[in-house]
CSV table of C-alpha atoms in Angstrom, one decimal:
chain,number,residue,atom,x,y,z
A,151,MET,CA,0.0,0.0,0.0
A,152,LYS,CA,2.8,2.4,0.9
A,153,LYS,CA,4.4,1.8,-2.5
A,154,GLN,CA,1.1,2.4,-4.3
A,155,ILE,CA,0.7,5.7,-2.4
A,156,ALA,CA,4.2,6.8,-3.2
A,157,LEU,CA,3.6,6.0,-6.9
A,158,CYS,CA,0.4,8.0,-6.9
A,159,LEU,CA,2.1,10.9,-5.3
A,160,ALA,CA,5.0,10.7,-7.8
A,161,LEU,CA,2.5,10.8,-10.7
A,162,LEU,CA,0.8,13.8,-9.2
A,163,VAL,CA,4.0,15.7,-8.4
A,164,ALA,CA,5.8,15.1,-11.8
A,165,PRO,CA,3.5,17.3,-13.9
A,166,LEU,CA,3.8,20.0,-11.2
A,167,GLY,CA,7.6,19.7,-11.4
A,168,ASN,CA,7.5,20.0,-15.2
A,169,LEU,CA,5.2,23.0,-15.0
A,170,PHE,CA,7.5,24.7,-12.5
A,171,ALA,CA,10.6,24.0,-14.7
A,172,ALA,CA,8.7,25.4,-17.8
A,173,ASN,CA,7.7,28.5,-15.9
A,174,MET,CA,11.3,29.1,-14.7
A,175,TYR,CA,12.7,28.4,-18.2
A,176,PRO,CA,15.3,29.5,-19.1
A,177,SER,CA,17.2,30.1,-16.0
A,178,HIS,CA,20.7,29.7,-17.5
A,179,PRO,CA,22.4,29.9,-21.0
A,180,ILE,CA,21.1,27.8,-23.8
A,181,ARG,CA,23.4,25.9,-26.2
A,182,LEU,CA,22.5,26.0,-29.9
A,183,ILE,CA,24.4,23.2,-31.7
A,184,VAL,CA,25.4,23.6,-35.3
A,185,PRO,CA,26.4,20.1,-36.7
A,186,PHE,CA,28.7,21.7,-39.3
A,187,PRO,CA,32.0,23.7,-39.3
A,188,PRO,CA,32.0,27.5,-39.1
A,189,GLY,CA,31.3,29.4,-42.2
A,190,GLY,CA,28.5,27.6,-43.9
A,191,ALA,CA,24.8,28.5,-44.1
A,192,PRO,CA,23.8,26.7,-40.8
A,193,ASP,CA,26.5,28.5,-38.9
A,194,VAL,CA,25.7,31.9,-40.4
A,195,VAL,CA,22.0,31.7,-39.7
A,196,ALA,CA,22.5,30.3,-36.2
A,197,ARG,CA,24.6,33.2,-35.2
A,198,LEU,CA,22.2,35.7,-36.8
A,199,MET,CA,19.4,34.3,-34.8
A,200,ALA,CA,21.1,33.6,-31.5
A,201,ASP,CA,21.4,37.2,-30.2
A,202,ASP,CA,17.8,38.1,-31.0
A,203,MET,CA,16.4,34.9,-29.5
A,204,ALA,CA,18.5,35.5,-26.4
A,205,LYS,CA,16.7,38.9,-26.0
A,206,SER,CA,13.3,37.2,-26.1
A,207,LEU,CA,14.3,34.4,-23.8
A,208,GLY,CA,16.3,36.5,-21.3
A,209,GLN,CA,19.4,34.2,-21.4
A,210,PRO,CA,22.4,34.0,-23.6
A,211,ILE,CA,22.4,31.5,-26.5
A,212,ILE,CA,25.8,30.0,-27.1
A,213,VAL,CA,26.4,28.7,-30.6
A,214,GLU,CA,28.6,25.5,-30.6
A,215,ASN,CA,29.9,23.8,-33.8
A,216,LYS,CA,30.0,20.0,-33.5
A,217,PRO,CA,30.8,18.9,-37.1
A,218,GLY,CA,31.7,15.5,-38.4
A,219,ALA,CA,30.2,12.3,-39.8
A,220,SER,CA,27.9,14.1,-42.2
A,221,ALA,CA,26.4,16.1,-39.3
A,222,ASN,CA,25.7,12.8,-37.3
A,223,ILE,CA,28.0,13.8,-34.5
A,224,GLY,CA,26.1,17.0,-33.6
A,225,MET,CA,22.7,15.5,-34.2
A,226,SER,CA,23.5,12.4,-32.1
A,227,TYR,CA,24.7,14.7,-29.3
A,228,VAL,CA,21.4,16.6,-29.2
A,229,ALA,CA,19.3,13.4,-29.6
A,230,LYS,CA,21.0,12.1,-26.4
A,231,SER,CA,20.7,15.4,-24.5
A,232,LYS,CA,18.2,16.0,-21.7
A,233,PRO,CA,14.9,17.4,-23.0
A,234,ASP,CA,15.0,20.5,-20.9
A,235,GLY,CA,15.4,23.2,-23.6
A,236,TYR,CA,19.0,24.0,-22.8
A,237,THR,CA,20.4,22.0,-25.7
A,238,ILE,CA,18.8,22.6,-29.2
A,239,ILE,CA,20.1,22.2,-32.7
A,240,LEU,CA,19.9,24.1,-36.0
A,241,SER,CA,19.8,21.1,-38.4
A,242,SER,CA,19.7,20.7,-42.1
A,243,ALA,CA,18.3,18.3,-44.7
A,244,SER,CA,21.0,15.9,-43.4
A,245,LEU,CA,18.5,15.0,-40.6
A,246,ALA,CA,16.1,13.6,-43.3
A,247,ILE,CA,18.8,12.1,-45.5
A,248,ASN,CA,21.2,10.3,-43.2
A,249,LYS,CA,18.9,7.5,-42.0
A,250,SER,CA,18.7,6.3,-45.6
A,251,MET,CA,22.2,7.2,-46.7
A,252,ILE,CA,24.2,6.0,-43.6
A,253,LYS,CA,22.8,2.7,-42.4
A,254,ASN,CA,24.3,2.9,-38.9
A,255,THR,CA,23.0,6.4,-38.0
A,256,PRO,CA,22.8,6.4,-34.2
A,257,PHE,CA,19.4,8.1,-34.0
A,258,ASP,CA,16.0,8.2,-35.5
A,259,PRO,CA,15.1,11.6,-37.2
A,260,VAL,CA,11.5,11.3,-36.0
A,261,ASP,CA,11.6,9.5,-32.7
A,262,ASP,CA,14.6,11.2,-31.2
A,263,PHE,CA,13.9,14.9,-31.9
A,264,THR,CA,11.2,17.4,-31.1
A,265,PRO,CA,10.4,19.7,-34.1
A,266,ILE,CA,10.5,23.4,-33.2
A,267,SER,CA,10.4,25.5,-36.4
A,268,LEU,CA,11.6,25.5,-40.0
A,269,ILE,CA,13.8,28.6,-40.4
A,270,ALA,CA,15.0,28.8,-44.0
A,271,MET,CA,15.4,27.1,-47.3
A,272,VAL,CA,18.9,26.9,-48.6
A,273,PRO,CA,18.9,26.7,-52.4
A,274,SER,CA,21.9,25.0,-54.0
A,275,VAL,CA,23.9,26.7,-56.8
A,276,MET,CA,26.1,25.0,-59.3
A,277,VAL,CA,29.5,26.6,-59.0
A,278,VAL,CA,32.8,26.2,-60.9
A,279,PRO,CA,36.3,27.8,-60.8
A,280,ALA,CA,36.7,30.9,-63.0
A,281,ASN,CA,39.3,29.1,-65.2
A,282,ILE,CA,36.8,26.3,-66.3
A,283,PRO,CA,36.0,26.9,-70.0
A,284,ALA,CA,32.3,26.9,-69.4
A,285,ASP,CA,29.8,29.6,-68.8
A,286,SER,CA,26.6,27.6,-68.8
A,287,VAL,CA,25.4,24.2,-67.5
A,288,GLN,CA,25.3,22.7,-71.0
A,289,SER,CA,28.8,23.9,-71.9
A,290,PHE,CA,30.1,22.5,-68.6
A,291,ILE,CA,28.4,19.1,-69.4
A,292,ASP,CA,30.1,19.1,-72.8
A,293,TYR,CA,33.4,19.9,-71.1
A,294,ALA,CA,32.9,17.1,-68.5
A,295,ARG,CA,32.0,14.6,-71.2
A,296,THR,CA,35.3,15.2,-72.9
A,297,HIS,CA,37.1,14.7,-69.6
A,298,GLN,CA,35.3,11.7,-68.2
A,299,GLY,CA,36.7,10.5,-64.9
A,300,LYS,CA,39.2,13.5,-64.7
A,301,LEU,CA,37.1,16.1,-63.0
A,302,ASN,CA,36.2,16.3,-59.3
A,303,TYR,CA,33.1,17.6,-57.5
A,304,GLY,CA,33.6,18.7,-53.9
A,305,THR,CA,31.2,18.4,-50.9
A,306,SER,CA,31.1,18.9,-47.2
A,307,GLY,CA,30.7,15.2,-46.7
A,308,VAL,CA,29.1,11.9,-47.8
A,309,GLY,CA,25.3,11.9,-47.7
A,310,THR,CA,24.9,15.7,-47.8
A,311,THR,CA,22.6,17.3,-50.3
A,312,GLN,CA,25.8,18.4,-52.1
A,313,HIS,CA,26.8,14.8,-52.5
A,314,LEU,CA,23.4,13.6,-53.7
A,315,ALA,CA,23.2,16.6,-56.1
A,316,GLY,CA,26.5,15.5,-57.7
A,317,VAL,CA,25.4,11.9,-58.0
A,318,MET,CA,22.1,12.9,-59.6
A,319,PHE,CA,23.9,15.4,-61.9
A,320,ASN,CA,26.3,12.6,-63.1
A,321,LYS,CA,23.3,10.4,-63.8
A,322,ILE,CA,21.2,13.0,-65.6
A,323,ALA,CA,24.1,14.6,-67.6
A,324,ASN,CA,25.8,11.2,-68.4
A,325,THR,CA,29.1,12.4,-66.9
A,326,ASP,CA,31.7,10.8,-64.7
A,327,ILE,CA,32.8,13.4,-62.2
A,328,VAL,CA,34.5,12.0,-59.1
A,329,HIS,CA,33.2,12.8,-55.6
A,330,ILE,CA,35.8,14.4,-53.2
A,331,PRO,CA,34.3,14.9,-49.7
A,332,HIS,CA,35.8,17.7,-47.5
A,333,LYS,CA,35.7,18.6,-43.8
A,334,GLY,CA,33.3,21.6,-44.3
A,335,GLN,CA,33.1,24.7,-46.4
A,336,ASN,CA,36.4,26.2,-45.2
A,337,ALA,CA,38.2,23.2,-46.5
A,338,LEU,CA,36.2,22.9,-49.7
A,339,VAL,CA,36.1,26.5,-51.1
A,340,PRO,CA,39.9,27.1,-51.3
A,341,GLU,CA,40.2,23.8,-53.3
A,342,LEU,CA,37.4,25.0,-55.6
A,343,ILE,CA,39.1,28.4,-56.1
A,344,ALA,CA,42.4,26.7,-56.8
A,345,GLY,CA,40.8,24.5,-59.4
A,346,ARG,CA,41.8,21.2,-57.7
A,347,VAL,CA,38.0,20.7,-57.4
A,348,GLN,CA,36.1,21.6,-60.6
A,349,LEU,CA,32.5,21.6,-59.4
A,350,SER,CA,30.4,22.0,-56.3
A,351,PHE,CA,26.7,22.2,-55.6
A,352,ASN,CA,26.9,24.7,-52.8
A,353,ASN,CA,25.0,27.3,-50.9
A,354,ILE,CA,25.3,30.9,-52.0
A,355,SER,CA,26.6,32.2,-48.7
A,356,ALA,CA,29.7,30.0,-48.9
A,357,VAL,CA,30.7,31.1,-52.4
A,358,GLN,CA,29.2,34.5,-53.0
A,359,PRO,CA,32.3,36.6,-52.0
A,360,PHE,CA,34.4,34.6,-54.4
A,361,VAL,CA,31.8,34.9,-57.2
A,362,GLU,CA,31.9,38.7,-56.7
A,363,SER,CA,35.8,38.6,-56.9
A,364,LYS,CA,35.5,36.6,-60.1
A,365,GLU,CA,37.3,33.6,-58.7
A,366,LEU,CA,34.2,31.4,-59.0
A,367,LYS,CA,31.3,31.2,-61.4
A,368,ILE,CA,27.7,30.2,-60.7
A,369,LEU,CA,26.0,28.5,-63.6
A,370,ALA,CA,22.5,27.7,-62.2
A,371,ILE,CA,20.4,27.8,-59.0
A,372,ALA,CA,18.1,25.0,-57.7
A,373,LEU,CA,14.8,26.9,-57.5
A,374,PRO,CA,11.5,26.8,-59.4
A,375,GLU,CA,11.9,30.4,-60.5
A,376,ARG,CA,14.7,33.0,-60.7
A,377,TRP,CA,15.5,34.6,-57.3
A,378,SER,CA,15.0,38.4,-57.3
A,379,GLU,CA,18.2,38.7,-55.2
A,380,PHE,CA,20.2,37.0,-58.0
A,381,PRO,CA,18.4,37.8,-61.2
A,382,ASP,CA,21.3,36.9,-63.5
A,383,ILE,CA,21.4,33.3,-62.3
A,384,PRO,CA,19.2,30.9,-64.4
A,385,THR,CA,17.3,28.0,-62.8
A,386,PHE,CA,18.3,24.5,-63.7
A,387,SER,CA,15.1,24.2,-65.8
A,388,GLN,CA,16.1,27.3,-67.7
A,389,ALA,CA,19.6,25.9,-68.0
A,390,GLY,CA,18.3,22.7,-69.6
A,391,LEU,CA,18.0,20.4,-66.6
A,392,PRO,CA,14.3,20.5,-65.6
A,393,GLY,CA,13.4,19.2,-62.2
A,394,PHE,CA,16.9,19.4,-60.8
A,395,GLU,CA,16.0,21.3,-57.6
A,396,VAL,CA,18.2,19.8,-54.9
A,397,SER,CA,18.3,22.2,-52.0
A,398,SER,CA,18.7,22.0,-48.3
A,399,TRP,CA,16.9,23.7,-45.4
A,400,LEU,CA,17.5,24.8,-41.8
A,401,ALA,CA,15.3,24.0,-38.9
A,402,LEU,CA,15.3,24.1,-35.1
A,403,PHE,CA,14.9,20.8,-33.2
A,404,GLY,CA,15.2,19.8,-29.6
A,405,PRO,CA,15.6,16.3,-28.1
A,406,ALA,CA,12.6,14.1,-28.0
A,407,ASN,CA,9.9,14.8,-25.4
A,408,LEU,CA,10.7,18.5,-25.1
A,409,PRO,CA,7.9,19.8,-22.8
A,410,LYS,CA,5.3,21.7,-24.7
A,411,PRO,CA,5.5,25.0,-22.7
A,412,ILE,CA,9.3,25.1,-23.3
A,413,LEU,CA,8.8,24.2,-26.9
A,414,GLN,CA,6.4,27.1,-27.4
A,415,LYS,CA,8.9,29.5,-25.7
A,416,ILE,CA,11.7,28.5,-28.1
A,417,TYR,CA,9.4,28.6,-31.1
A,418,GLN,CA,8.1,32.1,-30.2
A,419,ALA,CA,11.7,33.4,-29.8
A,420,ALA,CA,12.7,31.9,-33.1
A,421,LYS,CA,9.6,33.4,-34.8
A,422,THR,CA,10.3,36.8,-33.2
A,423,ALA,CA,13.9,36.7,-34.5
A,424,MET,CA,12.8,35.8,-38.1
A,425,ASP,CA,10.1,38.4,-38.0
A,426,ASN,CA,12.8,41.0,-37.4
A,427,PRO,CA,13.3,42.8,-40.8
A,428,ALA,CA,17.0,43.3,-40.0
A,429,ILE,CA,17.6,39.6,-39.4
A,430,ARG,CA,15.4,38.5,-42.4
A,431,ASP,CA,17.4,40.8,-44.7
A,432,ARG,CA,20.7,39.4,-43.4
A,433,VAL,CA,19.4,35.8,-43.8
A,434,VAL,CA,18.4,36.6,-47.4
A,435,SER,CA,21.7,38.4,-48.2
A,436,ALA,CA,23.5,35.2,-47.0
A,437,GLY,CA,21.7,33.3,-49.7
A,438,ASN,CA,18.7,31.8,-47.8
A,439,TYR,CA,14.9,31.9,-48.0
A,440,PRO,CA,13.4,32.7,-44.6
A,441,VAL,CA,10.6,30.3,-43.8
A,442,VAL,CA,9.1,30.1,-40.3
A,443,SER,CA,6.7,27.2,-39.5
A,444,THR,CA,4.9,25.9,-36.5
A,445,PRO,CA,6.2,22.8,-34.7
A,446,ASP,CA,3.4,20.7,-36.2
A,447,ASP,CA,4.1,22.0,-39.7
A,448,LEU,CA,7.8,21.2,-39.3
A,449,LYS,CA,6.9,17.7,-38.2
A,450,ALA,CA,4.8,17.2,-41.4
A,451,PHE,CA,7.6,18.8,-43.5
A,452,LEU,CA,10.2,16.4,-42.0
A,453,ASP,CA,8.0,13.4,-42.7
A,454,GLU,CA,7.7,14.5,-46.4
A,455,GLU,CA,11.5,15.1,-46.7
A,456,ILE,CA,12.4,11.7,-45.2
A,457,GLY,CA,10.1,10.0,-47.8
A,458,ARG,CA,11.5,12.1,-50.7
A,459,TRP,CA,15.1,11.6,-49.8
A,460,SER,CA,14.7,7.9,-49.0
A,461,LYS,CA,13.3,7.4,-52.5
A,462,ALA,CA,16.2,9.4,-54.0
A,463,VAL,CA,18.8,7.4,-52.2
A,464,GLU,CA,17.1,4.1,-53.2
A,465,GLN,CA,17.1,5.2,-56.8
A,466,LEU,CA,20.7,6.2,-56.6
A,467,GLU,CA,21.8,2.9,-55.0
A,468,ASN,CA,20.0,1.0,-57.8
A,469,ARG,CA,21.4,3.1,-60.6
């Protein structure tokens, strides 16, 4: 009987404890994990958001880069963290891809995370060194076909959207461009500029300064229509590869079972940050489409992305 009474009391007290914790949240700094090296789109957007979210929440938000294993190191770290709102992650499409691409992924993208909010879409651009004798997608394809097996395409790692884009491009264009994975954008971009890597499907923020300095050339962008920010860049459909719209995205997640009151506080802080015109403008200028969603909408979006990428990986494995 005493054990039953103790159990009943515990069941009654637990919700009160959770409510108290939610009301006190946050009482100390929050860690925002970026599962990629500094310099890429996730890192840029995370740092843009962190200060504004900190103002809303009343505690500092510390951005920590935990790169490696195609983002699995950072994502696994958050999946195993305590669901108290003090460890969250700005993830990318890798969360939807890795379960299909990397069979021993140490987490489940649905069961081990709490969706908070979609933040931005990150359209890929096809970028080549300035010394490549091609100024269009078709002329690059022609060049690659005359150099089968001799050109490289660089990525931030196996299983990324960059990697899948390259494999899909080889298949669609009937080319044989060799995949060279790198440890993040800071390692990849210098190799691209130097011409040791001849192609990358990258985000605009990583390559834009070098496009402006004429060291790199963008041949196409993976969007349904031309982006008003970059009106001179054709879409892949306009460039002769219809349907080639491989892009990533950025979204906030917490560990599974994040209490709803804490979830709502983080979501509202993220929404407030992205509603700030100054932050939105800087996110756009960094090459991203700001898109804020509710936690439920992000859950539905993630389910769709997992299905889409699993089919793509299956097709690529059977090619």
